Amino acid sequence: MMHILIRSETRKNEERVGITPIGAKKLIKKGIKVSIEESRTRIIPISEFVKVGCEVLKENSWSKASSDTIIFGLKELPEYPLKLRHRHIMFGHAFKGQQSARNLLKRFKAGGGVLYDIEYLLNSKGRRVAAFGYWAGYVGAAVTISCWLSQKSKKTNKSFLTYKNKYLLDNQIKQELKNSNYHPKSAIIIGALGRAGSGVIDLCEKMNIETTKWDIPQTIDKRDFSEILNYDLLFNCVVANSETPTFISTKSIQSNQRLSIIGDISCDPGSKYNPIAIYNKVTTWDSPVEQISKNPILEVMAIDNLPSLLPLESSIDFASQLLPFLMQLVKIDEGVWYRAYQTYLKNLRIV
């Protein structure tokens, strides 16, 4: 019997889960065993998983599971064990030359395991089958606007905590705008046609911010991106690759620019393809922006787990996208799983 083990997340401020009780019930009905580790942070109570027939395991016990168990999680693994012998489904962030990529792949190679990177679960047309992108864009726009208001008011940026639902987040940003003497008038979204871009657009328009939408047609032949400096807000929602141009660098900053904050929703500072070439590390919930320049003021918001601020909505949405493909795990040598495996093998050659 195929066995999926939903591991607990060890990263700070991570309450999401990629399989809901509804999904677990359907997997079990399909003949797939589903186990779940205890967790002190998961947004959905473990009792809901017990009700549908999931086996409960101790937190962080996945490494002791039988070798044929498929380990399912979202964010990065703890540093141990050094040898990864299981098949893992997760966001590995290991295929675009990121700083931590080589070490993770070495661990898989040493243990004989396999990484099915969720970012590379692609359909026959090369499109991702499941992503948190919409909620990354939605939350990222809210956080960026809040930080812009703090910047203009010369206040210290607040830290952020999870919201029970999007209405509480919406109301907070609306109230901050209402209480402020400032209001961003314009935002440019690059990668506007994607999931993240649509999330940014929805939040910005809800806050009465005029949006300019760019995607491949507006950028494919473009060499000079200096006009982005004329907007209050810039949002990067592009999944970068070797063909992605640089939208902004330290050399392109101008003393008279209007742009004073960038919401880097794609948030990939460890990649050599990052089109926001002005910073080299992610920001955090406690310190949501990094100041790049003092004159002119330019900050970047680059939190890499934005959907976790809305863990319930983002978990339910993502899990519903992924479930049809988890149901296909019984044919793991076909379709999206076969393509993800081939991508893994290709990248394993670099270590």
XYZ file of C-alpha atoms in Angstrom:
351
model
C 0.000 0.000 0.000
C 1.281 3.449 -0.886
C 1.937 5.579 2.189
C 2.033 9.387 2.455
C 3.354 10.938 5.649
C 2.451 14.601 6.236
C 5.383 15.931 8.253
C 5.276 18.834 10.671
C 6.829 22.104 9.527
C 9.875 23.257 11.462
C 10.183 26.763 10.090
C 9.221 29.699 12.298
C 5.846 31.264 11.417
C 4.762 28.335 9.259
C 1.214 27.186 9.960
C 0.203 25.975 6.503
C -0.441 22.410 5.429
C -0.636 21.118 1.865
C -3.194 18.356 2.441
C -6.481 19.088 4.211
C -8.669 16.537 6.016
C -10.992 16.497 2.990
C -8.051 15.616 0.773
C -6.726 13.030 3.203
C -10.136 11.331 3.244
C -10.143 11.086 -0.545
C -6.596 9.702 -0.608
C -7.499 7.058 1.959
C -10.573 6.119 -0.049
C -8.239 5.749 -3.057
C -6.302 3.113 -1.116
C -3.406 5.345 -0.019
C -2.401 5.271 3.643
C -2.093 8.769 5.140
C -0.167 9.504 8.319
C 0.319 12.912 9.895
C 2.797 14.153 12.445
C 1.704 16.075 15.487
C 2.357 19.799 15.176
C 2.262 22.731 17.571
C 1.657 25.231 14.776
C -0.474 23.679 12.020
C -3.553 25.805 11.291
C -5.884 22.793 10.973
C -6.253 20.774 14.210
C -4.935 17.239 14.042
C -8.269 16.011 15.396
C -9.809 16.821 12.000
C -7.332 14.469 10.334
C -8.011 11.740 12.900
C -11.725 11.923 12.080
C -11.063 10.903 8.460
C -8.793 7.990 9.366
C -5.247 9.404 9.423
C -2.636 7.749 11.614
C -0.974 10.183 14.050
C 2.797 10.129 14.516
C 5.142 12.047 16.789
C 6.438 15.396 15.604
C 9.614 15.199 13.488
C 9.591 11.397 13.377
C 9.416 11.094 9.573
C 13.067 10.094 9.193
C 12.278 6.805 10.934
C 9.542 5.839 8.470
C 10.055 2.904 6.118
C 12.021 3.766 2.984
C 9.013 3.375 0.688
C 7.049 6.095 2.545
C 6.489 9.333 0.650
C 7.229 12.319 2.905
C 5.018 15.322 2.210
C 5.731 18.840 3.441
C 5.960 22.435 2.275
C 9.013 24.315 3.477
C 12.630 23.340 4.032
C 13.748 20.254 5.908
C 15.706 20.391 9.154
C 19.464 19.908 8.749
C 19.333 16.301 9.949
C 19.424 13.554 8.899
C 22.267 14.303 6.522
C 21.299 11.409 4.233
C 17.806 11.644 2.755
C 16.572 8.197 1.789
C 12.866 8.886 1.213
C 10.900 10.317 -1.655
C 9.997 13.866 -0.611
C 7.284 16.123 -2.009
C 8.082 19.716 -0.991
C 9.271 23.117 -2.146
C 12.968 22.355 -2.378
C 14.233 25.616 -3.899
C 17.141 23.615 -5.255
C 16.965 23.894 -9.044
C 17.827 27.535 -9.726
C 21.300 27.782 -8.292
C 20.181 28.954 -4.846
C 22.825 29.079 -2.124
C 21.404 26.125 -0.198
C 20.694 24.023 -3.284
C 23.939 22.083 -3.490
C 23.814 20.956 0.132
C 20.218 19.725 -0.129
C 20.909 17.800 -3.330
C 24.014 16.264 -1.759
C 21.837 14.965 1.059
C 19.450 13.348 -1.423
C 22.307 11.875 -3.402
C 23.953 10.461 -0.277
C 20.758 8.791 0.916
C 19.383 7.654 -2.430
C 16.163 9.617 -1.964
C 14.202 11.665 -4.493
C 12.961 15.260 -4.458
C 9.650 15.894 -6.211
C 9.790 19.668 -6.081
C 6.264 21.099 -6.003
C 7.454 24.103 -7.991
C 8.294 21.687 -10.822
C 5.104 19.673 -10.878
C 4.182 20.713 -14.397
C 1.397 19.754 -16.764
C 2.049 18.816 -20.388
C 2.109 22.517 -21.331
C 4.766 23.345 -18.759
C 2.450 25.146 -16.329
C 2.607 24.505 -12.608
C -0.319 22.435 -11.374
C -0.411 23.901 -7.854
C 0.911 27.088 -6.311
C 0.429 29.500 -3.426
C 1.004 32.365 -5.842
C -2.326 34.154 -5.533
C -2.068 34.461 -1.760
C 1.607 35.416 -1.942
C 0.600 38.302 -4.186
C -2.413 39.297 -2.105
C -0.574 39.278 1.220
C 2.612 40.706 -0.288
C 0.714 43.703 -1.617
C -0.829 44.318 1.802
C 2.507 44.075 3.631
C 4.220 46.328 1.078
C 1.508 49.003 1.341
C 1.700 48.899 5.138
C 5.494 49.288 5.023
C 5.180 52.147 2.500
C 2.890 53.975 4.916
C 5.370 53.448 7.745
C 8.154 54.759 5.532
C 6.273 57.905 4.541
C 5.219 58.557 8.128
C 8.793 57.933 9.307
C 7.589 55.216 11.645
C 9.343 51.982 12.467
C 7.976 49.115 10.415
C 5.739 46.840 12.416
C 6.220 43.118 12.675
C 3.546 40.827 11.265
C 1.645 37.861 12.661
C -0.797 35.438 11.079
C -4.346 36.575 10.321
C -7.314 34.304 10.947
C -8.840 35.371 7.633
C -8.355 37.834 4.798
C -11.092 40.169 6.052
C -9.024 41.017 9.114
C -6.030 41.730 6.876
C -8.136 43.872 4.518
C -9.582 45.866 7.397
C -6.166 46.527 8.878
C -4.774 47.974 5.634
C -7.929 50.015 5.006
C -7.695 51.451 8.518
C -4.003 52.262 8.101
C -4.746 54.108 4.865
C -7.674 55.956 6.451
C -5.544 57.081 9.402
C -2.617 58.201 7.270
C -1.897 61.465 5.483
C -0.448 59.415 2.637
C -1.927 57.116 0.011
C 0.006 55.372 -2.768
C -1.486 56.413 -6.076
C 0.166 54.018 -8.484
C 1.626 50.533 -8.619
C 3.262 48.602 -11.438
C 2.990 44.821 -11.436
C 5.453 42.834 -13.542
C 4.147 39.337 -14.101
C 0.577 40.574 -13.877
C -0.994 37.640 -15.738
C 0.209 35.020 -13.277
C -1.297 33.836 -10.004
C 0.784 36.170 -7.840
C 0.096 39.103 -10.124
C -3.642 38.578 -9.869
C -3.390 38.568 -6.078
C -1.479 41.867 -6.095
C -4.002 43.421 -8.477
C -6.976 42.350 -6.369
C -5.542 43.827 -3.174
C -4.330 47.050 -4.797
C -7.623 47.701 -6.516
C -9.461 46.988 -3.281
C -7.337 49.749 -1.720
C -8.017 52.162 -4.617
C -4.480 52.073 -5.987
C -4.193 52.439 -9.752
C -2.323 49.523 -11.305
C -0.220 49.209 -14.431
C 0.034 45.614 -15.581
C 3.083 44.231 -17.399
C 3.751 40.702 -18.500
C 5.751 39.031 -21.265
C 4.403 41.211 -24.125
C 5.519 44.384 -22.308
C 8.942 43.107 -21.241
C 10.213 40.561 -23.764
C 12.027 43.070 -25.969
C 12.478 45.797 -23.388
C 15.964 46.927 -22.416
C 15.309 50.129 -20.479
C 13.092 49.712 -17.420
C 13.693 53.158 -15.945
C 10.000 54.099 -16.209
C 9.241 51.795 -13.269
C 10.905 54.445 -11.101
C 7.905 56.729 -11.714
C 5.510 54.560 -9.668
C 4.911 54.544 -5.923
C 5.051 50.764 -5.727
C 6.732 48.047 -7.802
C 5.708 44.417 -7.497
C 7.798 41.676 -9.048
C 5.729 38.535 -9.664
C 7.943 36.938 -12.314
C 9.234 33.389 -11.996
C 12.735 34.166 -13.218
C 14.824 32.116 -15.604
C 17.912 32.662 -17.743
C 15.933 34.817 -20.189
C 14.487 37.189 -17.577
C 15.875 40.740 -17.887
C 17.028 42.766 -14.896
C 14.240 45.159 -13.929
C 16.241 47.177 -11.412
C 19.800 47.204 -10.068
C 21.735 49.514 -7.782
C 23.063 51.276 -10.891
C 19.559 52.160 -12.091
C 18.504 53.972 -8.898
C 17.981 57.704 -9.562
C 18.019 60.572 -7.077
C 14.670 61.978 -8.236
C 12.733 58.718 -8.518
C 9.214 58.298 -7.128
C 9.606 54.601 -6.394
C 10.502 54.063 -2.739
C 9.525 50.446 -2.089
C 9.537 47.167 -4.012
C 7.419 44.178 -3.126
C 9.429 41.252 -4.487
C 6.698 38.637 -4.382
C 8.732 36.077 -6.338
C 11.488 36.578 -3.767
C 14.460 34.686 -5.123
C 17.572 36.576 -3.990
C 19.684 33.426 -4.056
C 19.154 32.969 -7.780
C 21.500 34.454 -10.359
C 18.401 35.175 -12.466
C 16.740 37.432 -9.868
C 15.487 40.496 -11.798
C 15.446 42.617 -8.616
C 19.229 42.799 -8.428
C 19.523 45.065 -5.408
C 19.533 42.688 -2.422
C 20.853 39.265 -1.472
C 18.794 37.947 1.428
C 15.133 37.539 2.293
C 13.354 39.732 4.804
C 11.306 38.460 7.743
C 8.006 38.924 9.531
C 9.866 40.805 12.280
C 11.872 42.945 9.829
C 9.741 43.021 6.673
C 11.871 45.427 4.613
C 15.531 46.016 3.875
C 16.672 49.531 3.097
C 18.682 49.563 -0.118
C 19.259 53.288 -0.458
C 18.892 56.306 1.859
C 18.993 59.011 -0.809
C 16.661 58.357 -2.436
C 14.891 56.099 0.038
C 14.371 52.662 -1.491
C 13.304 49.574 0.421
C 12.538 46.025 -0.615
C 10.000 43.663 0.940
C 11.120 40.089 0.279
C 9.394 37.752 2.728
C 9.578 34.260 1.247
C 6.593 32.671 3.002
C 3.959 35.367 2.547
C 0.957 33.016 2.220
C 1.646 31.860 5.780
C 0.189 35.159 6.976
C -3.152 33.772 5.782
C -2.537 30.098 6.546
C -6.103 28.804 6.394
C -7.218 30.315 3.080
C -3.900 29.612 1.398
C -3.779 26.012 2.648
C -7.307 25.207 1.469
C -6.715 26.788 -1.941
C -3.352 25.129 -2.529
C -4.483 21.723 -1.291
C -7.473 21.759 -3.646
C -5.148 22.443 -6.587
C -2.694 19.698 -5.673
C -5.108 16.951 -4.612
C -5.994 15.653 -8.116
C -2.304 15.000 -8.723
C -1.710 13.386 -5.340
C -4.503 11.028 -6.308
C -2.314 10.039 -9.261
C 0.623 9.000 -7.065
C -0.270 5.371 -7.669
C 1.111 6.072 -11.164
C 4.190 7.926 -9.957
C 6.157 6.996 -13.083
C 3.784 8.955 -15.299
C 2.624 12.527 -15.933
C 3.578 15.341 -13.585
C 5.477 13.017 -11.266
C 7.617 11.585 -14.043
C 8.448 15.089 -15.302
C 9.351 16.223 -11.772
C 11.585 13.177 -11.348
C 13.403 13.923 -14.590
C 13.965 17.503 -13.445
C 15.419 16.174 -10.204
C 17.791 13.805 -12.015
C 18.965 16.604 -14.295
C 19.814 18.851 -11.364
C 21.365 16.062 -9.335
C 24.232 16.037 -11.826
C 25.551 19.336 -10.489
C 26.637 17.772 -7.180
